[in-house]
PDB file of C-alpha atoms in Angstrom:
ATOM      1  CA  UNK Q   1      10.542  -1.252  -5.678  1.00 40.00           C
ATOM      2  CA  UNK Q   2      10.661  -1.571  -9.476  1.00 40.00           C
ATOM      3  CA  UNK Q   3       7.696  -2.212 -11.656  1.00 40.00           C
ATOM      4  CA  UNK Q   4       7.769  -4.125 -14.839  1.00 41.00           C
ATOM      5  CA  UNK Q   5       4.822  -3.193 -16.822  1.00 41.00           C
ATOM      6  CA  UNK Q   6       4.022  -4.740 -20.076  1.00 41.00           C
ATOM      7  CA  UNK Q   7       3.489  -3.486 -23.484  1.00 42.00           C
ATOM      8  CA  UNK Q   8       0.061  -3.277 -24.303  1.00 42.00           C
ATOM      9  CA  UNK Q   9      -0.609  -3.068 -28.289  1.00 48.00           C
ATOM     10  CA  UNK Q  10      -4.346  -1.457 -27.836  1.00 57.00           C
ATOM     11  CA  UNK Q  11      -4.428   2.358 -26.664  1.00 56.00           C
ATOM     12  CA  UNK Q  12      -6.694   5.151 -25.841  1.00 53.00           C
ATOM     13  CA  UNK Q  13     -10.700   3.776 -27.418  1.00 56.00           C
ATOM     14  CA  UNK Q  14      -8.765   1.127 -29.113  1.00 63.00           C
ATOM     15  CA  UNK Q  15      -8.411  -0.820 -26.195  1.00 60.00           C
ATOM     16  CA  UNK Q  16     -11.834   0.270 -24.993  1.00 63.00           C
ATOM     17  CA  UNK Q  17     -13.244  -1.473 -28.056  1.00 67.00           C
ATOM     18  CA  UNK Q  18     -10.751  -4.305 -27.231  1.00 65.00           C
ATOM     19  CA  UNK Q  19     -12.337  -4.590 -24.254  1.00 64.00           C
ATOM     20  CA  UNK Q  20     -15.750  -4.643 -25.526  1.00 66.00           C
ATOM     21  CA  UNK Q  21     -14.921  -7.181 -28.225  1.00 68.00           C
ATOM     22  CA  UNK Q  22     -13.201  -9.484 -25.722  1.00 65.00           C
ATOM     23  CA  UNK Q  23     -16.478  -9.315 -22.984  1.00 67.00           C
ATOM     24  CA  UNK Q  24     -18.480 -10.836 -25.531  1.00 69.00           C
ATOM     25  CA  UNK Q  25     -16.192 -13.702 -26.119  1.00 69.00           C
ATOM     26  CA  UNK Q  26     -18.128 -17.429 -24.883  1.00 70.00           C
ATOM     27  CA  UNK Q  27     -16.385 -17.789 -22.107  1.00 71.00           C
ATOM     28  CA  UNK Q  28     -16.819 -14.030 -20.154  1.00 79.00           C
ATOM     29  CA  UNK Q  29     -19.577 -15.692 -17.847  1.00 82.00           C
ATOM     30  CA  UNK Q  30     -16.743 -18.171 -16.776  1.00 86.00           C
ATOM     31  CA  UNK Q  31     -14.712 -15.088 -15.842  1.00 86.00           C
ATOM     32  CA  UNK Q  32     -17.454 -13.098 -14.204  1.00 87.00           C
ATOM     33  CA  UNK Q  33     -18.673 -16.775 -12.520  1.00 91.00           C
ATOM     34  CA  UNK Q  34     -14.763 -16.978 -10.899  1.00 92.00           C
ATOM     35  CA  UNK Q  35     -14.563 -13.120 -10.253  1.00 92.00           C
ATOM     36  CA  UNK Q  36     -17.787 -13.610  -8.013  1.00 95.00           C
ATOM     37  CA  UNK Q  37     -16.916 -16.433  -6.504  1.00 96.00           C
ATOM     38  CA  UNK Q  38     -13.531 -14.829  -5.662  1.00 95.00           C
ATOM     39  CA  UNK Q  39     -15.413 -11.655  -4.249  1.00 95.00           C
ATOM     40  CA  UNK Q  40     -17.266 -14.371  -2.220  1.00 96.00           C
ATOM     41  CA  UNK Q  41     -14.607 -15.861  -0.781  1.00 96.00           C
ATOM     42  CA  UNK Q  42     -12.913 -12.732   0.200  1.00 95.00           C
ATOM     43  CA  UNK Q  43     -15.648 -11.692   2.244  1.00 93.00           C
ATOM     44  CA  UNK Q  44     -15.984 -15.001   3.418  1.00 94.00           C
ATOM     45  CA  UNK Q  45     -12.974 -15.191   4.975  1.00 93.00           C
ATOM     46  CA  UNK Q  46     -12.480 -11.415   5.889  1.00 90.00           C
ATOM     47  CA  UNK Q  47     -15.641 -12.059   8.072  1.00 88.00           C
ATOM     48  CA  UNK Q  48     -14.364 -15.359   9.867  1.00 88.00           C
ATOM     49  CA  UNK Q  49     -10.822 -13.698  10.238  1.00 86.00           C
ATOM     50  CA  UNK Q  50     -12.585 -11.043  12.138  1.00 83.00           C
ATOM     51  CA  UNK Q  51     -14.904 -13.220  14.369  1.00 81.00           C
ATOM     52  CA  UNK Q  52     -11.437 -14.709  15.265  1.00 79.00           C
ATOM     53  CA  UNK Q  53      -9.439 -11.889  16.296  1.00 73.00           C
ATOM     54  CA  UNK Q  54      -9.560 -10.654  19.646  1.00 51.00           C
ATOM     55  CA  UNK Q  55     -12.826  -8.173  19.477  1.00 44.00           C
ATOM     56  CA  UNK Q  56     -11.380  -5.657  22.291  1.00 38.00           C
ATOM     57  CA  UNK Q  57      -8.240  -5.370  20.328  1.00 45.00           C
ATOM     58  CA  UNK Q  58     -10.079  -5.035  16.966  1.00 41.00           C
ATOM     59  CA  UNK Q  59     -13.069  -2.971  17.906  1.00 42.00           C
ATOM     60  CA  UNK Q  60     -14.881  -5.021  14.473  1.00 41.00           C
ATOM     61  CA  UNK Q  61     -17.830  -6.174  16.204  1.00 41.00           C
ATOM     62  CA  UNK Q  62     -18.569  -3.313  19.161  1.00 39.00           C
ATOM     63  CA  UNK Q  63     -20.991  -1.144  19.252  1.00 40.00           C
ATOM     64  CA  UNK Q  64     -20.337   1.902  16.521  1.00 39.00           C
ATOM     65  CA  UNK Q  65     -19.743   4.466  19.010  1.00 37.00           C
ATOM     66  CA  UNK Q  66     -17.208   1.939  20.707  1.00 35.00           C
ATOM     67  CA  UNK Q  67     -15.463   0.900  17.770  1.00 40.00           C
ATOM     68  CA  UNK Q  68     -11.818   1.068  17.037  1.00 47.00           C
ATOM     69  CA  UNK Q  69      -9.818   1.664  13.514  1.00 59.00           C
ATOM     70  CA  UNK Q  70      -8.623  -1.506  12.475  1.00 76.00           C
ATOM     71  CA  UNK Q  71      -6.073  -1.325   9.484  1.00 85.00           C
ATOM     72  CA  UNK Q  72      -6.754  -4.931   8.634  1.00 87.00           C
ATOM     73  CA  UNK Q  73     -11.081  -4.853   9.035  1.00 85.00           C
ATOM     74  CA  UNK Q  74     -11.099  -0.903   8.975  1.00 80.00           C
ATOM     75  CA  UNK Q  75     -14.997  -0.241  10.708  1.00 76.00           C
ATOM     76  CA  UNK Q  76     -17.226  -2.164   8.518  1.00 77.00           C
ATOM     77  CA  UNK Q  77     -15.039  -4.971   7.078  1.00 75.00           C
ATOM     78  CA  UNK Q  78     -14.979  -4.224   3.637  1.00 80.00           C
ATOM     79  CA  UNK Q  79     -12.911  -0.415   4.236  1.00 81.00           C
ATOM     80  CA  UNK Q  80     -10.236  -2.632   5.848  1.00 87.00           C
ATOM     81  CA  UNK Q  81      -6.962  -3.651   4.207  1.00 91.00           C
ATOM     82  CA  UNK Q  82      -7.813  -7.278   4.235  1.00 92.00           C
ATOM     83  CA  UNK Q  83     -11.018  -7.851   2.113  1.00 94.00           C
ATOM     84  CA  UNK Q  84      -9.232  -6.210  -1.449  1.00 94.00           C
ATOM     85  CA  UNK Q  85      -5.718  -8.151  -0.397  1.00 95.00           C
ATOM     86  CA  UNK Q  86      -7.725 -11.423  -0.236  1.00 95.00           C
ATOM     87  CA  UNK Q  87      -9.921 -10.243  -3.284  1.00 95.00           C
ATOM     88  CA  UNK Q  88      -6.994  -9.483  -5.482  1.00 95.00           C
ATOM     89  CA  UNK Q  89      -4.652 -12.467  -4.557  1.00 96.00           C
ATOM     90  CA  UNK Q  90      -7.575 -14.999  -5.439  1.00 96.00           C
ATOM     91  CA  UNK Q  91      -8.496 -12.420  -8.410  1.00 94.00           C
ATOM     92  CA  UNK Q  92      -5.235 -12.906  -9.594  1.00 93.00           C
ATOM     93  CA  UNK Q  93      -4.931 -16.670  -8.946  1.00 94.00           C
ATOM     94  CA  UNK Q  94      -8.172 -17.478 -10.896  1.00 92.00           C
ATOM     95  CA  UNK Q  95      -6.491 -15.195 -14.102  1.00 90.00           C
ATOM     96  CA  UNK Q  96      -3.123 -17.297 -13.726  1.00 89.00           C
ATOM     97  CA  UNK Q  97      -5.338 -20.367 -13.571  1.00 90.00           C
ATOM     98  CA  UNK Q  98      -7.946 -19.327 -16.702  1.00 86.00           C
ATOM     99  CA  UNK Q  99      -4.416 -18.108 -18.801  1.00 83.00           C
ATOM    100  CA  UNK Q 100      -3.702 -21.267 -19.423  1.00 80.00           C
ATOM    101  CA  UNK Q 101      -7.188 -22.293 -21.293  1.00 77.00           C
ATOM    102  CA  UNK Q 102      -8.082 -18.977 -22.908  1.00 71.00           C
ATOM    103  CA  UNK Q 103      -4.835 -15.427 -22.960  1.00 66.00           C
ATOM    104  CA  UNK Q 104      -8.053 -13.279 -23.361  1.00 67.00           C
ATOM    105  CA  UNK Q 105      -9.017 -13.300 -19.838  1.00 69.00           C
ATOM    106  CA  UNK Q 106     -10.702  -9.764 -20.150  1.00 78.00           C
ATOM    107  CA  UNK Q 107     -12.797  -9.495 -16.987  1.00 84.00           C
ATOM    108  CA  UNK Q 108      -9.963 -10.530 -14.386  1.00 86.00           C
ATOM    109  CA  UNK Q 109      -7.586  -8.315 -16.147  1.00 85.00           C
ATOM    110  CA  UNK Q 110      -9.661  -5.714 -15.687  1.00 87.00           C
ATOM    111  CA  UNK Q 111     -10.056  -7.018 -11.840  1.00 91.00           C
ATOM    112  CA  UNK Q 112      -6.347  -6.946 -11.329  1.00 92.00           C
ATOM    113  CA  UNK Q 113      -5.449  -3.105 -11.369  1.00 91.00           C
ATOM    114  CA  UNK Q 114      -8.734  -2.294  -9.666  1.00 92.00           C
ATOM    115  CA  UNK Q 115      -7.997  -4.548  -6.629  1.00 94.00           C
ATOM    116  CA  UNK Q 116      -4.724  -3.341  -6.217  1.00 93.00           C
ATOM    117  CA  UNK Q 117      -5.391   0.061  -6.493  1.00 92.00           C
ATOM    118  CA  UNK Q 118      -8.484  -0.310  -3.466  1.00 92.00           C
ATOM    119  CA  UNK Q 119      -5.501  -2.075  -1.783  1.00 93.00           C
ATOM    120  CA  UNK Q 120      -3.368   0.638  -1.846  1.00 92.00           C
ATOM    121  CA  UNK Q 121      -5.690   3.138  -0.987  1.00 91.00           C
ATOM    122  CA  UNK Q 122      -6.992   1.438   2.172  1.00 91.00           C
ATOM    123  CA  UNK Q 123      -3.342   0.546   3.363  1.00 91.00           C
ATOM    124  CA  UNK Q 124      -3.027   4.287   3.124  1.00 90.00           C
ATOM    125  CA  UNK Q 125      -6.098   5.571   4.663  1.00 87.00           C
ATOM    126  CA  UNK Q 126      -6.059   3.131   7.903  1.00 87.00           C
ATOM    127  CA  UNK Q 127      -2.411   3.276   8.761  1.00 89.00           C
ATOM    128  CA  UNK Q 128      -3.018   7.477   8.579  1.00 86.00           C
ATOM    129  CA  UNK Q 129      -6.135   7.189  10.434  1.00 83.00           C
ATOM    130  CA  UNK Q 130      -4.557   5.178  13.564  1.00 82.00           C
ATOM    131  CA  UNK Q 131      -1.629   7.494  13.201  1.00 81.00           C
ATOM    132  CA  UNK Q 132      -2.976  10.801  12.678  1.00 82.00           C
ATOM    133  CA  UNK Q 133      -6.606  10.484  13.675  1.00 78.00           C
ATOM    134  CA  UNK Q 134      -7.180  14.520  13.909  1.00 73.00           C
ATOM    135  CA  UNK Q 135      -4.506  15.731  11.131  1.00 76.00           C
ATOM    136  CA  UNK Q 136      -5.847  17.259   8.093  1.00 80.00           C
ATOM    137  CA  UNK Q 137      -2.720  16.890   6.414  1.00 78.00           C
ATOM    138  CA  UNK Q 138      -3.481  13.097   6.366  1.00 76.00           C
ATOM    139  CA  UNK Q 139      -6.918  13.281   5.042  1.00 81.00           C
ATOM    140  CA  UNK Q 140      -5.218  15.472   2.655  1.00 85.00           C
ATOM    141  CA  UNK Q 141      -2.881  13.122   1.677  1.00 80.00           C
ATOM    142  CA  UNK Q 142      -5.148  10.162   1.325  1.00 81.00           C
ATOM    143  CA  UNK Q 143      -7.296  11.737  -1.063  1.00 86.00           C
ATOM    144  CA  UNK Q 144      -4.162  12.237  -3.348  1.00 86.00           C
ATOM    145  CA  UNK Q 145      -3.276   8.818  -3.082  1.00 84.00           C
ATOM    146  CA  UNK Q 146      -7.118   7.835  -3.835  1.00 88.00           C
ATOM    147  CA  UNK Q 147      -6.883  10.226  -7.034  1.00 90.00           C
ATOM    148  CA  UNK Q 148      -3.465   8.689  -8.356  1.00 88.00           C
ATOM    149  CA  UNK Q 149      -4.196   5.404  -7.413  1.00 89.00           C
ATOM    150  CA  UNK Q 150      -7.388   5.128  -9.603  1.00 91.00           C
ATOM    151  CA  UNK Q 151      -5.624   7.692 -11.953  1.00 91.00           C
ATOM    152  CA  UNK Q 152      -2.953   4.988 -11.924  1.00 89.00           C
ATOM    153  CA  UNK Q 153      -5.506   2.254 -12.642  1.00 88.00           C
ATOM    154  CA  UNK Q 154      -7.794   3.870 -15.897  1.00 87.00           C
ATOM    155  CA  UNK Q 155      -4.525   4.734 -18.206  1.00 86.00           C
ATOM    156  CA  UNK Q 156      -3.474   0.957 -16.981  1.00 85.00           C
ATOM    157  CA  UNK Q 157      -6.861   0.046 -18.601  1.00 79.00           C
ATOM    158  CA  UNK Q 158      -6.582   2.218 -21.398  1.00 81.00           C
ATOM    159  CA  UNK Q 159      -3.223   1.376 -22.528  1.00 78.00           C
ATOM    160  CA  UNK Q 160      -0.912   4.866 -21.459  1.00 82.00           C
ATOM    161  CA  UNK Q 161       0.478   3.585 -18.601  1.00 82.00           C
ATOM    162  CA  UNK Q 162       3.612   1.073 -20.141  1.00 82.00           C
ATOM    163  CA  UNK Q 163       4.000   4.200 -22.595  1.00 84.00           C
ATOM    164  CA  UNK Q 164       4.156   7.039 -19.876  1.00 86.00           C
ATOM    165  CA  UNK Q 165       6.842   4.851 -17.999  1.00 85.00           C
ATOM    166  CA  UNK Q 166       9.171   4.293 -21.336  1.00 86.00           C
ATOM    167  CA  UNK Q 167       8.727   8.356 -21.766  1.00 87.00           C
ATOM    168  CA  UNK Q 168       9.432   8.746 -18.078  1.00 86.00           C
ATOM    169  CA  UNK Q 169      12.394   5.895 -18.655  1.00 86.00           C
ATOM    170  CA  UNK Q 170      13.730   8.402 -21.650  1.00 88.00           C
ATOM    171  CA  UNK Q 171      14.305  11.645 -19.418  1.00 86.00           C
ATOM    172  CA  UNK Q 172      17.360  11.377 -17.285  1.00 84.00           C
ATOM    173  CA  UNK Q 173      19.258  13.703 -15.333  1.00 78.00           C
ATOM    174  CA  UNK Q 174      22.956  13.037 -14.323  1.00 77.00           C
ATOM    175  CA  UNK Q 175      24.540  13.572 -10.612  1.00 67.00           C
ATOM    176  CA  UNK Q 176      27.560  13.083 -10.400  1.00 64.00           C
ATOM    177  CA  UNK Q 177      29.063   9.663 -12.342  1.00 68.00           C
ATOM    178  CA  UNK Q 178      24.896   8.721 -11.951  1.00 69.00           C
ATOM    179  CA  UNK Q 179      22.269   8.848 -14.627  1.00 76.00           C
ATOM    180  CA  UNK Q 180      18.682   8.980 -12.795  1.00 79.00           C
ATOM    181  CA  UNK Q 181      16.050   8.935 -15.378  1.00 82.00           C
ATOM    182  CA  UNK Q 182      12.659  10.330 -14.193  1.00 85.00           C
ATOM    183  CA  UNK Q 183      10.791   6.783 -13.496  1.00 83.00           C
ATOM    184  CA  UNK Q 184      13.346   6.162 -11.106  1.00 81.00           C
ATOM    185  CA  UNK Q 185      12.665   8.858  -9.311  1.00 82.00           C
ATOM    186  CA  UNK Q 186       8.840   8.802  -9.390  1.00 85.00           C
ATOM    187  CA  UNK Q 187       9.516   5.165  -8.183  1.00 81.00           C
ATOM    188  CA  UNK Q 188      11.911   5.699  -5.758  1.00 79.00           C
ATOM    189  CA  UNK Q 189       9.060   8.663  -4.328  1.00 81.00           C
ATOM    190  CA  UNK Q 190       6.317   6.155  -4.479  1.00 83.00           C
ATOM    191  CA  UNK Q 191       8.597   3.296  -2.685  1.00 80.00           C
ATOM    192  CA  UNK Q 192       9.646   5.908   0.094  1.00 79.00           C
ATOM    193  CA  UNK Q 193       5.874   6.512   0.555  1.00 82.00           C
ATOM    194  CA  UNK Q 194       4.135   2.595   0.665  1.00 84.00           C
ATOM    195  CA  UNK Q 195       7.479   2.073   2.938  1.00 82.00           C
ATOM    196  CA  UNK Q 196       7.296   5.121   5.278  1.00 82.00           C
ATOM    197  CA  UNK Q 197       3.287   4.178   5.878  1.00 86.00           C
ATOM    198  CA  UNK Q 198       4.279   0.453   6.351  1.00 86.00           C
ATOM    199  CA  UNK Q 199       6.790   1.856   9.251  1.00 84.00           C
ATOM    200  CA  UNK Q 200       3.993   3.847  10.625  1.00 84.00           C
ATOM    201  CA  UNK Q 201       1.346   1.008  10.929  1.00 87.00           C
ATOM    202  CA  UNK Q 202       4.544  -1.054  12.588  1.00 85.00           C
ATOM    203  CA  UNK Q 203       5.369   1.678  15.033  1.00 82.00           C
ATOM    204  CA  UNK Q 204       1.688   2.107  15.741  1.00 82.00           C
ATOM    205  CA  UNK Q 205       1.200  -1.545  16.299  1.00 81.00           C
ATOM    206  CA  UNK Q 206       4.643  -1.164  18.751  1.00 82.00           C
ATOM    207  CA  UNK Q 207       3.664   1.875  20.616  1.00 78.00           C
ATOM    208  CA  UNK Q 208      -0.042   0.139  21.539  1.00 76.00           C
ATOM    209  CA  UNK Q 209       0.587  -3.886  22.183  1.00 74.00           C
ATOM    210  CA  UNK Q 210       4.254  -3.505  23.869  1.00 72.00           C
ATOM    211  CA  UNK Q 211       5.510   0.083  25.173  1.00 68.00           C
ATOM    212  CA  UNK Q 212       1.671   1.154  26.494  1.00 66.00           C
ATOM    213  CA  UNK Q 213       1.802  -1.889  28.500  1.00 65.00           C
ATOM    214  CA  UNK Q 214       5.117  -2.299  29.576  1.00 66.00           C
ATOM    215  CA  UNK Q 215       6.587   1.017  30.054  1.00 65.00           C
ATOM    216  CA  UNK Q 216       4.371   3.202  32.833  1.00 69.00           C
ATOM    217  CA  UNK Q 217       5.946   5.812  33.134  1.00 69.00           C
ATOM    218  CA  UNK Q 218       4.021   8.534  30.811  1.00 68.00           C
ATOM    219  CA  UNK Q 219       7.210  10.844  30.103  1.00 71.00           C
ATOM    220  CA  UNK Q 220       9.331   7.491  29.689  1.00 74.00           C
ATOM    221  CA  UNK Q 221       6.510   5.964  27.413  1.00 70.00           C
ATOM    222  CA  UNK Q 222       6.769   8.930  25.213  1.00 75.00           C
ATOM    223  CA  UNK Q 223      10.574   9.557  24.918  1.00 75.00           C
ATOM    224  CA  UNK Q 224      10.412   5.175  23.695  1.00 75.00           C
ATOM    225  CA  UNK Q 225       7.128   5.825  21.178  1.00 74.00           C
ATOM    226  CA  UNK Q 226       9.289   8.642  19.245  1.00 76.00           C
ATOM    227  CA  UNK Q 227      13.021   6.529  19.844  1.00 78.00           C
ATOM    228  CA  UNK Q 228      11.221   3.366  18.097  1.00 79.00           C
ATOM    229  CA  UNK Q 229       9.033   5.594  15.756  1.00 77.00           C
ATOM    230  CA  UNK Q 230      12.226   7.486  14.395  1.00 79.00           C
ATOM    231  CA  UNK Q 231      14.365   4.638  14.164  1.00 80.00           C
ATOM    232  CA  UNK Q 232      11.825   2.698  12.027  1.00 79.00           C
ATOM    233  CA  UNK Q 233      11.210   5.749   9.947  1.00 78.00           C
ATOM    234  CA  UNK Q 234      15.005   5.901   9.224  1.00 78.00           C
ATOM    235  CA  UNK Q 235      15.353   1.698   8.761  1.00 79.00           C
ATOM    236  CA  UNK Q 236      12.318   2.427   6.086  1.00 76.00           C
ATOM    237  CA  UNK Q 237      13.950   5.361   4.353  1.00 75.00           C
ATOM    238  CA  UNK Q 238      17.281   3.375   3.648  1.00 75.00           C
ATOM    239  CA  UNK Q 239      15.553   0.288   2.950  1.00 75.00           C
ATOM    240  CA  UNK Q 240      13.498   1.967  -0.158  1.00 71.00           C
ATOM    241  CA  UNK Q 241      16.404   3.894  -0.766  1.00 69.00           C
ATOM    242  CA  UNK Q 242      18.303   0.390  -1.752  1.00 71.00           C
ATOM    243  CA  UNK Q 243      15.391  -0.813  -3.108  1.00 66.00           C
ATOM    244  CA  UNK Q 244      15.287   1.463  -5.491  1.00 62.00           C
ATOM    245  CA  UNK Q 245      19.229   0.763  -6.153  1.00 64.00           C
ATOM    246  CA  UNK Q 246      20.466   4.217  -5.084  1.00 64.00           C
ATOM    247  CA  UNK Q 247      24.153   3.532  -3.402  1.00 62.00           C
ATOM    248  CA  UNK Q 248      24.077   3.977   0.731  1.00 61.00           C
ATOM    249  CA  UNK Q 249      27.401   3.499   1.108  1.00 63.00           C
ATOM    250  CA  UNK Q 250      28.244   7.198   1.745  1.00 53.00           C
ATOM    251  CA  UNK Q 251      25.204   7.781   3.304  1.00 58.00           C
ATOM    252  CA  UNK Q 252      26.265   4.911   5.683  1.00 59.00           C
ATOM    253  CA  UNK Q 253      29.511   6.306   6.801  1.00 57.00           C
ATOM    254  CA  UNK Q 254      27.596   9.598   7.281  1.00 56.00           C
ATOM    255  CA  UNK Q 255      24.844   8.336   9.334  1.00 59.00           C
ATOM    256  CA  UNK Q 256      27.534   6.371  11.489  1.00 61.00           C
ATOM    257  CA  UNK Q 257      29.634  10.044  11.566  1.00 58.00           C
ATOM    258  CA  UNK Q 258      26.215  11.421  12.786  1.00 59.00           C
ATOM    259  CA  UNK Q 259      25.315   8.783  15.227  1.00 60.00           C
ATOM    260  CA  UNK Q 260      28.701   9.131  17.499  1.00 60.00           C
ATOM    261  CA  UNK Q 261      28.184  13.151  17.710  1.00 61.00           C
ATOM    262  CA  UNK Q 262      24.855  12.438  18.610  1.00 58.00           C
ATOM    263  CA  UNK Q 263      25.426  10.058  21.263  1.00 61.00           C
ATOM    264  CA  UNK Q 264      27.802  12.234  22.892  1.00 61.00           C
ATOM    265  CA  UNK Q 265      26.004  15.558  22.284  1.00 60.00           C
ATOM    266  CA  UNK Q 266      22.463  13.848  23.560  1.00 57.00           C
ATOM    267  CA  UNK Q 267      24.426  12.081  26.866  1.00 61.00           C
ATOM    268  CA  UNK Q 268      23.282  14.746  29.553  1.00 60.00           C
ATOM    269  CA  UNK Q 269      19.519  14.222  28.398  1.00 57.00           C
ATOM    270  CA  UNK Q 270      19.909  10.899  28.349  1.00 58.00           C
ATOM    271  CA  UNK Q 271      20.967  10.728  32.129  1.00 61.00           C
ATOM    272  CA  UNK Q 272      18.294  13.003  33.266  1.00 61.00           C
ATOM    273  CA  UNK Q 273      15.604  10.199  32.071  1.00 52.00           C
TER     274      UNK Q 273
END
């Protein structure tokens, strides 16, 4: 995953006054008119989407002792993934939309980073509450993805952020006949992350609809929810690995090298199942 940021020619209170300057422009109540109206329709929909999902798969609408952790409606709607992912893809469609009759589209841009940020940060939080509903280490880990997220979102706002990536761009290190600056590492970290949760919330959604229902045996059940859970994990890894255009092609013949001693070193265990 690479990110493209923009240079921004306003930093620090200069782009706070910016800001200020461009909120009193005539048309800010036609932003703050769509951004509503977007906000609106997010709920909106969020709401129907959940009356239409299957309520004893969801848990939206039980009882609050009853209910279950949705990753898409969370417990109350709003603390699911889906109401910011609907908010910040009509956010963004309204800015696209009001770019072409006025570039100074303050409120929306504004709208933008926050949105994606509160996606983030739910994705995050429900996938490691399904996952790890009694681990500490995952409330732990949330909150530091809530803190850099909005951390993330304020020097967006204020102008640091495009800067801090061309200093991060600057610093490289060399491995080899390879040049890794830091921003490619501090992407490649943050790609392994959204991609390793992704996996999670896929192997969650795996272990529940399919293997609790097909498979009955408990011990057989268990053995398939950590096969499927650690192959996904691995198809994750190597997937934001390339993503992040770091060569697999040794790692490939390795992991195939692996694989074959595996097989024949895990054959025994495999016939006693």
């Amino acid at each position: 995953m690479s990110v493209t940021v923009a240079k921004s020619p306003k930093l620090g209170w200069a782009a706070v006054e910016q800001v200020a300057a461009d909120l009193q422009s005539p048309g800010v109540w036609v932003e703050i008119a769509a951004l509503m109206v977007c906000v609106a329709l997010a709920y909106g929909l969020t709401r129907w989407l959940a009356s239409r999902v299957n309520v004893a798969q969801e848990g939206v609408l039980l009882d609050s002792d009853a209910r279950i952790e949705s990753v898409w409606f969370g417990r109350r709607l709003l603390d699911g993934l889906l109401f910011p992912t609907l908010a910040l893809t009509l956010v963004y469609s309204a800015k696209r939309l009001l770019d072409a009759v006025n570039p100074q589209v303050a409120i929306l841009d504004l709208a933008v980073p926050v949105f994606t940020s509160l996606a983030l940060i739910r994705l995050v939080a429900r996938v490691l509450a399904n996952v790890f509903p009694a681990s500490q280490g995952a409330r732990t880990l949330e909150r530091g993805v809530s803190w850099l997220a909005w951390l993330a979102t304020v020097l967006w706002i204020l102008g640091f952020l495009p800067v801090i990536l061309q200093e991060l761009e600057t610093i490289q290190f060399t491995l080899g006949k390879t040049k890794i600056s830091l921003r490619m590492m501090l992407e490649s970290a943050l790609s392994c992350v959204l991609m390793l949760v992704v996996t999670l919330w896929v192997s969650n959604v795996i272990e529940k609809r399919v293997l609790n229902v097909a498979v009955n045996d408990l011990s057989m059940r268990k053995v398939a929810n950590n096969a499927v859970r650690a192959v996904l994990l691995l198809l994750g890894l190597l997937l934001a690995m390339s993503a992040v255009g770091i060569d697999l092609t040794a790692l490939s013949v390795l992991g195939g090298a692996v694989g074959v001693g595996l097989a024949f070193g895990l054959q025994k265990l495999a016939a006693n199942y």
